[in-house]
Structure formats: C-alpha cells, structure tokens
Short mmCIF file of C-alpha atoms in Angstrom, two decimals:
data_model
loop_
_atom_site.label_atom_id
_atom_site.label_comp_id
_atom_site.label_asym_id
_atom_site.label_seq_id
_atom_site.Cartn_x
_atom_site.Cartn_y
_atom_site.Cartn_z
CA MET A 67 -1.36 2.98 -38.78
CA ALA A 68 -3.93 3.33 -36.02
CA ALA A 69 -1.89 0.84 -33.84
CA GLY A 70 1.12 2.94 -34.61
CA ARG A 71 -0.45 6.13 -33.37
CA GLY A 72 -1.66 4.46 -30.19
CA ALA A 73 1.83 2.82 -29.76
CA GLU A 74 3.05 6.35 -28.91
CA LEU A 75 1.37 6.10 -25.65
CA LEU A 76 3.41 3.03 -24.62
CA ARG A 77 6.70 3.49 -22.47
CA PRO A 78 9.57 2.99 -24.91
CA PRO A 79 12.31 0.56 -23.75
CA MET A 80 14.63 3.37 -23.00
CA SER A 81 12.34 5.46 -20.62
CA SER A 82 13.76 6.76 -17.54
CA GLY A 83 12.72 4.45 -14.46
CA ARG A 84 12.42 7.38 -12.12
CA ALA A 85 9.08 8.82 -11.01
CA THR A 86 8.06 12.05 -12.62
CA PHE A 87 7.41 15.21 -10.69
CA LEU A 88 3.73 14.76 -11.64
CA GLU A 89 3.60 11.50 -9.90
CA LEU A 90 5.23 12.88 -6.74
CA PHE A 91 2.60 15.75 -6.94
CA PHE A 92 -0.07 12.90 -7.31
CA ASP A 93 1.23 11.23 -4.08
CA LEU A 94 0.27 14.43 -2.01
CA ALA A 95 -3.39 13.55 -2.31
CA PHE A 96 -2.66 10.13 -0.84
CA VAL A 97 -0.56 11.72 1.93
CA VAL A 98 -3.85 13.37 3.02
CA ALA A 99 -5.59 10.14 2.45
CA LEU A 100 -3.39 8.04 4.58
CA THR A 101 -3.61 10.64 7.40
CA ARG A 102 -7.27 10.26 7.49
CA VAL A 103 -7.01 6.38 7.47
CA SER A 104 -4.75 6.74 10.44
CA GLN A 105 -7.19 9.03 12.19
CA ARG A 106 -9.97 6.56 11.69
CA PHE A 107 -7.94 3.66 13.16
CA ALA A 108 -7.15 6.01 16.19
CA ASP A 109 -10.80 6.71 16.79
CA LEU A 110 -11.11 3.03 17.48
CA SER A 111 -8.82 3.18 20.51
CA ASN A 112 -11.56 3.20 22.97
CA ASP A 113 -13.67 0.47 21.21
CA THR A 114 -13.77 -3.12 22.45
CA GLY A 115 -15.24 -6.20 21.28
CA TRP A 116 -17.41 -6.24 18.22
CA ALA A 117 -17.28 -2.46 17.98
CA LEU A 118 -13.51 -2.64 17.42
CA VAL A 119 -13.95 -5.36 15.04
CA THR A 120 -16.48 -3.72 12.73
CA GLY A 121 -14.71 -0.30 13.10
CA PHE A 122 -11.44 -1.86 12.00
CA GLY A 123 -13.29 -3.54 9.10
CA ARG A 124 -14.79 -0.44 7.84
CA THR A 125 -11.40 1.53 7.82
CA LEU A 126 -9.62 -1.39 6.28
CA LEU A 127 -12.04 -1.33 3.51
CA LEU A 128 -11.67 2.23 2.90
CA PHE A 129 -7.86 1.74 2.80
CA LEU A 130 -8.31 -1.03 0.48
CA ALA A 131 -10.26 1.17 -2.04
CA LEU A 132 -7.60 3.81 -1.92
CA TRP A 133 -4.84 1.43 -2.42
CA LEU A 134 -6.41 -0.04 -5.39
CA ILE A 135 -6.67 3.59 -6.97
CA TRP A 136 -3.05 4.27 -6.15
CA SER A 137 -1.84 0.95 -7.25
CA HIS A 138 -3.76 0.99 -10.59
CA THR A 139 -2.25 4.47 -11.36
CA THR A 140 1.12 3.25 -10.56
CA TRP A 141 0.79 0.40 -13.09
CA ILE A 142 -0.46 2.63 -15.70
CA THR A 143 2.53 5.17 -15.21
CA SER A 144 4.74 1.99 -15.47
CA ARG A 145 2.99 0.76 -18.52
CA TYR A 146 2.54 3.93 -20.45
CA GLU A 147 4.57 7.04 -21.01
CA PRO A 148 3.90 9.57 -18.17
CA GLU A 149 5.20 12.49 -20.21
CA ARG A 150 2.27 12.08 -22.54
CA SER A 151 -0.49 14.70 -22.10
CA VAL A 152 -3.28 12.15 -21.98
CA ILE A 153 -1.46 10.27 -19.14
CA GLN A 154 -0.69 13.41 -17.34
CA ALA A 155 -4.23 14.21 -17.61
CA VAL A 156 -5.41 10.87 -16.45
CA VAL A 157 -2.95 11.12 -13.26
CA VAL A 158 -4.19 14.59 -12.46
CA GLY A 159 -7.91 13.55 -12.60
CA THR A 160 -7.19 10.54 -10.41
CA MET A 161 -5.40 12.90 -7.87
CA PHE A 162 -8.54 15.05 -7.80
CA ALA A 163 -10.75 11.91 -7.21
CA GLY A 164 -8.20 10.65 -4.62
CA LEU A 165 -8.35 13.97 -2.75
CA VAL A 166 -12.26 13.80 -2.78
CA MET A 167 -12.12 10.29 -1.26
CA ALA A 168 -9.51 11.55 1.38
CA VAL A 169 -11.97 14.47 2.25
CA ALA A 170 -14.84 12.27 2.49
CA LEU A 171 -12.97 9.35 4.42
CA PRO A 172 -13.70 10.49 7.95
CA ARG A 173 -17.34 9.93 7.44
CA ALA A 174 -17.16 7.62 4.27
CA THR A 175 -19.23 4.99 5.95
CA GLU A 176 -21.92 7.43 7.18
CA GLU A 177 -23.11 10.78 5.69
CA ARG A 178 -20.31 11.17 3.10
CA ALA A 179 -20.67 7.67 1.48
CA LEU A 180 -21.95 8.93 -1.81
CA PRO A 181 -19.02 11.26 -2.51
CA PHE A 182 -16.66 8.66 -1.67
CA ALA A 183 -18.13 6.04 -3.77
CA ALA A 184 -18.78 8.51 -6.67
CA ALA A 185 -15.09 9.50 -6.80
CA TYR A 186 -14.03 5.98 -6.54
CA LEU A 187 -16.06 4.88 -9.59
CA MET A 188 -15.17 7.93 -11.63
CA VAL A 189 -11.49 6.56 -11.49
CA MET A 190 -12.40 3.00 -12.11
CA LEU A 191 -14.92 3.68 -14.88
CA VAL A 192 -13.94 6.82 -16.65
CA ARG A 193 -10.10 6.49 -16.58
CA PRO A 194 -9.82 3.19 -18.54
CA LEU A 195 -12.16 4.51 -21.23
CA VAL A 196 -10.03 7.50 -21.66
CA VAL A 197 -6.95 5.40 -21.95
CA ALA A 198 -8.62 2.99 -24.47
CA ALA A 199 -9.55 5.98 -26.46
CA ALA A 200 -6.12 7.46 -26.52
CA LEU A 201 -4.82 3.89 -27.69
CA ARG A 202 -6.93 4.08 -30.67
CA GLY A 203 -6.52 0.99 -32.68
CA HIS A 204 -3.71 -0.49 -30.83
CA PRO A 205 -4.26 -4.22 -29.61
CA ARG A 206 -3.65 -3.09 -25.77
CA ARG A 207 -6.81 -0.98 -25.82
CA LEU A 208 -8.60 -4.22 -24.91
CA VAL A 209 -7.00 -3.97 -21.45
CA PRO A 210 -8.70 -0.73 -20.32
CA PHE A 211 -11.90 -1.99 -21.94
CA ARG A 212 -11.83 -4.95 -19.70
CA LEU A 213 -11.12 -2.70 -16.58
CA ALA A 214 -14.10 -0.61 -17.39
CA ALA A 215 -16.42 -3.55 -17.99
CA TRP A 216 -15.65 -5.04 -14.66
CA ALA A 217 -15.87 -1.74 -12.90
CA ALA A 218 -19.31 -1.25 -14.57
CA ALA A 219 -20.20 -4.99 -12.73
CA SER A 220 -19.31 -3.83 -9.36
CA ALA A 221 -20.66 -0.27 -9.64
CA PRO A 222 -24.19 -1.00 -8.60
CA LEU A 223 -22.97 -2.51 -5.44
CA TRP A 224 -20.98 0.55 -4.71
CA LEU A 225 -23.94 2.86 -5.37
CA ALA A 226 -26.38 0.60 -3.62
CA GLY A 227 -24.17 0.73 -0.55
CA ALA A 228 -23.85 4.58 -0.72
CA LEU A 229 -27.58 5.21 -1.23
CA GLY A 230 -29.13 2.51 0.81
CA PRO A 231 -29.40 1.77 4.43
CA GLU A 232 -26.35 2.32 6.44
CA ARG A 233 -26.50 -1.16 8.11
CA LEU A 234 -26.06 -2.61 4.50
CA ARG A 235 -23.23 -0.36 3.50
CA LEU A 236 -20.36 -2.42 4.78
CA PRO A 237 -21.48 -5.82 3.29
CA LEU A 238 -22.32 -4.16 -0.07
CA TRP A 239 -18.94 -2.36 -0.36
CA ALA A 240 -17.11 -5.46 0.81
CA ALA A 241 -18.81 -7.38 -1.93
CA ALA A 242 -17.98 -4.54 -4.47
CA LEU A 243 -14.39 -4.41 -3.26
CA ALA A 244 -14.04 -8.24 -3.55
CA VAL A 245 -15.33 -8.06 -7.12
CA ASP A 246 -12.69 -5.46 -7.88
CA TYR A 247 -9.78 -7.13 -6.42
CA LEU A 248 -10.94 -10.62 -7.74
CA ALA A 249 -11.06 -9.29 -11.37
CA TRP A 250 -7.56 -7.75 -10.94
CA ALA A 251 -6.11 -11.01 -9.80
CA LEU A 252 -7.91 -12.97 -12.70
CA GLY A 253 -6.92 -10.44 -15.36
CA TRP A 254 -10.36 -9.01 -15.82
CA PRO A 255 -11.65 -11.82 -18.23
CA LEU A 256 -14.41 -11.34 -20.52
CA PRO A 257 -16.35 -13.85 -22.77
CA TRP A 258 -14.65 -14.10 -26.35
CA VAL A 259 -11.86 -11.75 -25.39
CA GLY A 260 -10.14 -13.76 -22.54
CA ALA A 261 -8.00 -12.31 -19.77
CA SER A 262 -4.98 -10.14 -19.44
CA ALA A 263 -3.00 -11.32 -16.44
CA VAL A 264 -1.04 -8.38 -14.79
CA HIS A 265 1.89 -10.62 -14.22
CA SER A 266 2.56 -10.86 -18.05
CA TRP A 267 2.29 -7.10 -18.74
CA ARG A 268 5.37 -5.33 -20.14
CA ILE A 269 6.21 -2.62 -17.74
CA ALA A 270 8.97 -0.48 -16.59
CA GLY A 271 10.13 -2.51 -13.54
CA THR A 272 12.45 -0.09 -12.12
CA HIS A 273 9.73 2.50 -12.14
CA LEU A 274 7.36 0.10 -10.23
CA ALA A 275 9.87 -0.45 -7.58
CA ASP A 276 10.63 3.22 -7.25
CA ARG A 277 6.96 3.74 -6.76
CA HIS A 278 6.62 1.09 -4.15
CA GLN A 279 9.66 2.42 -2.12
CA GLN A 280 8.22 6.02 -2.26
CA MET A 281 4.80 4.90 -0.96
CA PHE A 282 6.53 3.04 2.03
CA LEU A 283 8.45 6.45 2.65
CA ILE A 284 5.07 8.31 2.38
CA ALA A 285 3.58 6.03 5.12
CA LEU A 286 6.60 6.35 7.25
CA GLY A 287 6.48 10.21 6.81
CA GLU A 288 2.99 10.07 7.92
CA SER A 289 3.91 8.31 11.11
CA ILE A 290 6.58 11.17 11.74
CA LEU A 291 3.87 13.72 11.16
CA VAL A 292 1.66 11.79 13.77
CA ILE A 293 4.64 11.80 16.32
CA GLY A 294 5.36 15.46 15.92
CA THR A 295 1.62 16.72 15.81
CA VAL A 296 0.60 14.54 18.83
CA PHE A 297 3.65 15.52 20.99
CA SER A 298 3.31 19.31 20.00
CA GLY A 299 -0.48 19.35 20.79
CA THR A 300 -0.15 17.89 24.37
CA ASP A 301 1.03 19.37 27.58
CA TYR A 302 4.70 18.94 27.98
CA SER A 303 6.05 16.21 30.40
CA ALA A 304 9.10 14.07 30.84
CA GLU A 305 6.92 10.86 30.32
CA ARG A 306 5.52 12.22 27.06
CA ALA A 307 9.05 13.42 25.86
CA ALA A 308 10.26 9.88 26.52
CA ALA A 309 7.32 8.41 24.44
CA PHE A 310 8.02 10.98 21.75
CA GLY A 311 11.60 9.71 21.61
CA VAL A 312 10.62 5.89 21.71
CA ALA A 313 8.17 6.40 18.77
CA PHE A 314 10.77 8.19 16.64
CA THR A 315 13.30 5.45 17.31
CA THR A 316 10.69 2.95 16.24
CA SER A 317 10.01 4.54 13.03
CA ALA A 318 13.73 4.83 12.41
CA LEU A 319 14.00 1.08 13.14
CA LEU A 320 11.24 0.47 10.65
CA TRP A 321 13.10 2.50 8.01
CA ARG A 322 16.30 0.49 8.53
CA THR A 323 14.67 -2.85 8.74
CA TYR A 324 12.93 -2.28 5.28
CA PHE A 325 15.85 -1.04 3.43
CA HIS A 326 18.46 -3.51 4.74
CA ARG A 327 19.32 -5.41 1.58
CA ALA A 328 15.90 -6.47 0.35
CA GLY A 329 14.15 -3.22 0.31
CA LEU A 330 17.30 -1.48 -1.16
CA LEU A 331 17.45 -4.20 -3.86
CA LEU A 332 13.86 -4.01 -5.10
CA THR A 333 14.72 -1.86 -8.07
CA GLU A 334 17.55 -4.14 -9.14
CA ALA A 335 15.32 -7.25 -8.83
CA LEU A 336 12.65 -5.77 -10.88
CA GLY A 337 15.04 -4.28 -13.35
CA ARG A 338 16.66 -7.81 -13.74
CA ALA A 339 13.39 -9.90 -13.86
CA ARG A 340 12.42 -11.52 -17.18
CA MET A 341 8.84 -11.00 -16.23
CA PRO A 342 8.87 -7.79 -14.05
CA GLY A 343 5.13 -7.78 -14.04
CA ARG A 344 5.07 -11.11 -12.04
CA LEU A 345 7.62 -9.87 -9.43
CA GLY A 346 5.87 -6.43 -9.45
CA THR A 347 2.48 -8.05 -8.71
CA ALA A 348 3.99 -9.83 -5.71
CA SER A 349 5.76 -6.79 -4.57
CA GLU A 350 2.62 -4.60 -4.75
CA ARG A 351 0.69 -7.03 -2.48
CA THR A 352 3.70 -7.04 -0.07
CA HIS A 353 3.77 -3.35 0.08
CA LEU A 354 0.04 -3.10 0.58
CA LEU A 355 0.78 -4.93 3.92
CA ILE A 356 3.97 -2.73 4.84
CA VAL A 357 1.95 0.45 4.26
CA LEU A 358 -0.91 -0.78 6.35
CA SER A 359 1.40 -1.99 9.06
CA VAL A 360 3.01 1.43 9.27
CA LEU A 361 -0.30 3.21 9.43
CA VAL A 362 -1.45 0.91 12.30
CA THR A 363 1.80 1.35 14.03
CA SER A 364 1.49 5.28 13.90
CA VAL A 365 -1.73 4.86 15.70
CA GLY A 366 0.16 3.21 18.55
CA TYR A 367 2.47 6.09 18.56
CA GLU A 368 -0.40 8.70 19.13
CA LEU A 369 -1.97 6.51 21.88
CA VAL A 370 1.33 6.05 23.94
CA ILE A 371 2.51 9.71 23.56
CA ASP A 372 -1.07 10.83 24.69
CA HIS A 373 -1.19 8.47 27.61
CA PRO A 374 2.45 7.01 28.18
CA TYR A 375 1.63 5.65 31.68
CA GLY A 376 -2.26 5.42 31.53
CA PRO A 377 -4.23 2.44 32.52
CA PRO A 378 -3.42 -0.79 30.33
CA ARG A 379 -6.00 -1.30 27.62
CA PRO A 380 -5.69 -4.68 25.74
CA SER A 381 -7.23 -3.25 22.65
CA TRP A 382 -4.13 -0.83 22.22
CA LEU A 383 -1.92 -3.61 21.62
CA LEU A 384 -3.53 -4.08 18.29
CA PHE A 385 -1.91 -0.95 17.30
CA VAL A 386 1.39 -0.88 19.49
CA VAL A 387 2.27 -4.60 18.90
CA GLY A 388 0.13 -5.62 16.04
CA GLY A 389 1.46 -3.09 13.50
CA PRO A 390 5.13 -3.98 14.05
CA VAL A 391 4.18 -7.82 13.70
CA LEU A 392 2.53 -7.20 10.60
CA PHE A 393 5.40 -5.02 9.21
CA LEU A 394 8.01 -7.80 10.26
CA VAL A 395 5.84 -10.49 8.45
CA ALA A 396 5.37 -8.52 5.40
CA ARG A 397 9.31 -7.68 5.47
CA MET A 398 9.83 -11.51 5.56
CA ARG A 399 7.47 -11.81 2.43
CA LEU A 400 9.65 -9.00 0.72
CA GLU A 401 13.04 -10.70 1.55
CA TYR A 402 11.61 -14.07 -0.23
CA GLU A 403 10.69 -12.14 -3.16
CA ILE A 404 14.03 -10.70 -3.52
CA PHE A 405 16.42 -13.48 -2.42
CA GLY A 406 14.20 -16.53 -2.14
CA ARG A 407 14.92 -16.94 1.59
CA VAL A 408 13.94 -15.45 4.90
CA SER A 409 16.53 -14.28 7.54
CA ARG A 410 16.17 -15.74 10.98
CA SER A 411 16.16 -12.24 12.50
CA ARG A 412 12.74 -11.42 11.16
CA VAL A 413 11.39 -14.66 12.47
CA ILE A 414 13.11 -14.10 16.05
CA GLY A 415 11.37 -10.58 16.07
CA VAL A 416 7.92 -11.93 15.21
CA VAL A 417 8.26 -14.80 17.64
CA ALA A 418 9.59 -12.45 20.36
CA LEU A 419 6.63 -9.97 19.99
CA LEU A 420 4.10 -12.80 20.08
CA LEU A 421 5.52 -14.31 23.16
CA LEU A 422 5.73 -11.06 25.12
CA THR A 423 2.19 -9.76 24.21
CA PRO A 424 0.44 -11.62 27.06
CA ALA A 425 2.69 -9.96 29.56
CA LEU A 426 2.24 -6.56 27.85
CA VAL A 427 -1.56 -6.77 28.40
CA ARG A 428 -0.95 -5.62 32.04
CA GLY A 429 1.59 -3.04 31.33
CA ALA A 430 1.44 0.72 30.76
CA PRO A 431 1.35 1.66 27.01
CA MET A 432 4.93 3.10 27.22
CA VAL A 433 6.18 -0.27 28.32
CA GLY A 434 4.65 -1.94 25.22
CA LEU A 435 6.08 0.48 22.80
CA SER A 436 9.49 0.22 24.52
CA VAL A 437 9.49 -3.46 24.19
CA VAL A 438 8.64 -3.17 20.60
CA ALA A 439 11.56 -0.77 20.00
CA ALA A 440 13.94 -3.06 21.79
CA VAL A 441 12.78 -6.17 19.60
CA LEU A 442 13.12 -4.27 16.37
CA ALA A 443 16.59 -2.83 17.60
CA LEU A 444 17.55 -6.72 18.20
CA VAL A 445 16.36 -7.43 14.51
CA VAL A 446 18.69 -4.56 13.12
CA LEU A 447 21.50 -5.61 15.26
CA LEU A 448 21.27 -9.13 14.08
CA ASP A 449 21.02 -8.13 10.49
CA ALA A 450 24.28 -5.91 11.04
CA LEU A 451 26.04 -9.00 12.57
CA ARG A 452 25.06 -11.23 9.78
CA GLY A 453 26.21 -8.84 7.20
CA ARG A 454 29.61 -8.04 8.79
CA GLY A 455 32.44 -8.94 6.55
CA ARG A 456 30.19 -10.49 3.85
CA PRO A 457 30.24 -9.12 0.33
CA SER A 458 27.18 -7.22 -0.75
CA GLU A 459 24.34 -9.69 -2.00
CA VAL A 460 22.62 -9.50 -5.42
CA SER A 461 19.00 -10.18 -6.02
CA ALA A 462 18.16 -13.73 -6.89
CA SER A 463 14.46 -13.51 -6.93
CA PRO A 464 12.49 -16.87 -7.51
CA ILE A 465 9.52 -14.75 -8.91
CA GLY A 466 9.63 -13.18 -12.24
CA ARG A 467 11.25 -15.81 -14.18
CA GLU A 468 9.73 -16.45 -17.61
CA ALA A 469 7.77 -19.58 -17.76
CA PRO A 470 6.81 -21.41 -21.13
CA GLY A 471 3.77 -19.79 -22.60
CA ASP A 472 4.21 -16.54 -20.55
CA ARG A 473 3.62 -13.54 -22.84
CA ASP A 474 1.96 -10.16 -23.09
CA SER A 475 -1.18 -10.78 -25.10
CA GLU A 476 -1.76 -7.12 -25.82
CA ALA A 477 2.06 -6.31 -26.38
#
C-alpha cells in the first residue's frame, strides 16, 4: 500500500513530454547564473600564463557545480511527475538555492564562498531526502537515499574549502566536485544496497530532450544579451557596429548548426530509444560541453565589440576561437549520438579553425571573429548542400539500445 502511495509521484507513461511552466520559471535563476559565469570568464581577458589557467579553472569549477544542480533537477522532473506539489516545492526550493549561488558566484572563490557552498549542499543533501520521504515505501526511495549519502560524503570537503584558507579552496572544491560527479557516473553505490545506474532509469525521454534543447537556447540567449549589452554600453563607431553584426551572425550560425538534423531530432531519438536513460546520460554530457562552449564564445563577443581593432592578445583566442572549436567538437558528438556518424562538414570546420589559429595570433580581434563566422558559415553551407534533394533522415542512435541485463532496479 505504501508503495502504491509513493507511486503517485512517478511520471505516468502518458505524461506530457513538454516542460512545465514551473520548469521554465526555474530556468530564470540559471539565466542569472550563466550571465555571472560569462562575466567571470570575461574578467580573465587580461590575464596570461598561470593566472589565466587558474582563473579559468575556478570559473569552470563553479560552472560544473551549477550544471550538476540543473541537470539533477532535469532528471528529477523527467522521472517524477512535475505537477505534484512535492516535486513543485522541490523545484522552487532548488531555484532559490540556484539564485543564491548565482548571486554569490562573482566572488564565490573569495569572500562569498560559504553562501555558495551552503546553497549547493542544501540542494544536494536536503532535496533527495524530501523526495525519499514523499516516495514513502516505494522501492525507488533508495535512489534519493543514495544521493544524500554521497552528498554527505563530499560535504566536509565543500565546507572545509569554504571555511578554510583561500589557497586550499580550489583543490578542496575540485576534490568535492570530483566525488559528486564520480558518484553520479557510478550510480551512487552503497554497501549492501548496490548502485542505481542513471542510464537504466525509466524516464520521460522526450522531456529530457526538451530540457536540453531549452538550456542550449538559454545559453544562446545569454550570448545575445551580451552582444546587445556591450554594444549599447560603448561609444558608437562603425568598427563596433561591424563587430556587433559579426557577433550576432556567429550566434545565428551556432543556432543553425545545432538544430540542423541532429539537434532537431534529439526529441525523436530519446522518444524512440529502448533505454532513454542511456542516451539521455550521453546527451547530458554533450550539452554540458555545448553550453560551456556558447558561454566561452560570448566572452569573445564582448572582447571584440569593446576593442574590434585593438592590439592582438593571444589569450583572447581562447574565447574567440576556442569556444567555437569546442562547440563543433560537442556538436560532432551529438551527431554521433543521434545518427551513429559524424558529418565531414564539422571535421572540416574544426580543422580549419585549428590551422588558422597561429595566423590569428597576430591579427586584430575583429579579424579572428570574422574568420570564425566565415568557417561556421562554410559548415552551414556544406550541411545545406549535403541535404539538398535528400529525404529527411530519421534518428538511428547507436546509444540507448537495450542490452541483456539492463533494467531499472528501483522501477
């Protein structure tokens, strides 16, 4: 009987795959967070050498912590019924914690370390316990208990990093985050209880795809916000206007490249997969790279619009060229996940950008961004030529096919 009451929390087979308005509301906190991440990356533009490496590492760590919060929430709403009041309370509470993390993020590795860590731990520790209590006697309650147990194991590292010397903060938090990601990859194994591999979970695959696509659009929207904000806040000139136009064109090309075939068919692929959790796990990692690449690219927009023909700075190529390269590599991975192949256009784009990078070191920032836009335009053109006159493809993912012994142990 208890299991029956707890089962009310699970997503029914006929549940809508579309994201709820609450989830879209939840994403607003992460719009703020991604903007803060982008700004932290931008603050590194004048750094070189070891300062650039450590600064990039700190910001990447904070981004990965935010991504873990967002991704866990997405899996929760894909696994449980988001219209239930308990799940809605969980989402709203997570949104508040995410907003606290976003507010603390600009100085999260300095004097605001404790609020950032406390908000993170509130989600990782308290949220699974609430879900476990709501599941009552249902067998799936063991999954959130696993999450809480592993979060408790990494909590001392988060708190020691927040309260201890600043020089130890980065290594302690890196170790804590490694524990959290390792636990997720292994299925949060516990003695006598075993593990619950995420890829074997029963989820609403179409919902998960919808959420990943929305997060990409949110990141792309953040880049548009950067373009508009930076251009409106600087003195007008023809050079800055041209940089504004090239930056917008680059974002439009990123959108087109993502949604051409593979990105558009992500929902279909997850909906058709026998094991949507397996494909969803791969897609989540791919979209982590895609979102990160868009954030890094948006920093390049800011630098170029501010100083389109300023003196060349090699470190700027990390953002102007590095972001688009990472995007194309991640997009190649997405294409493999959907079709089991990789188009030559993506490979050509990556190779072209890598070969041109040494020459761009001595060029003005505007030249670098223009070359990036031209290469992305070439990728889009090759995609269009390849698809001309051919019937629309259907997803044929090599991931998500059920293997012997695969099952959801808490189903």
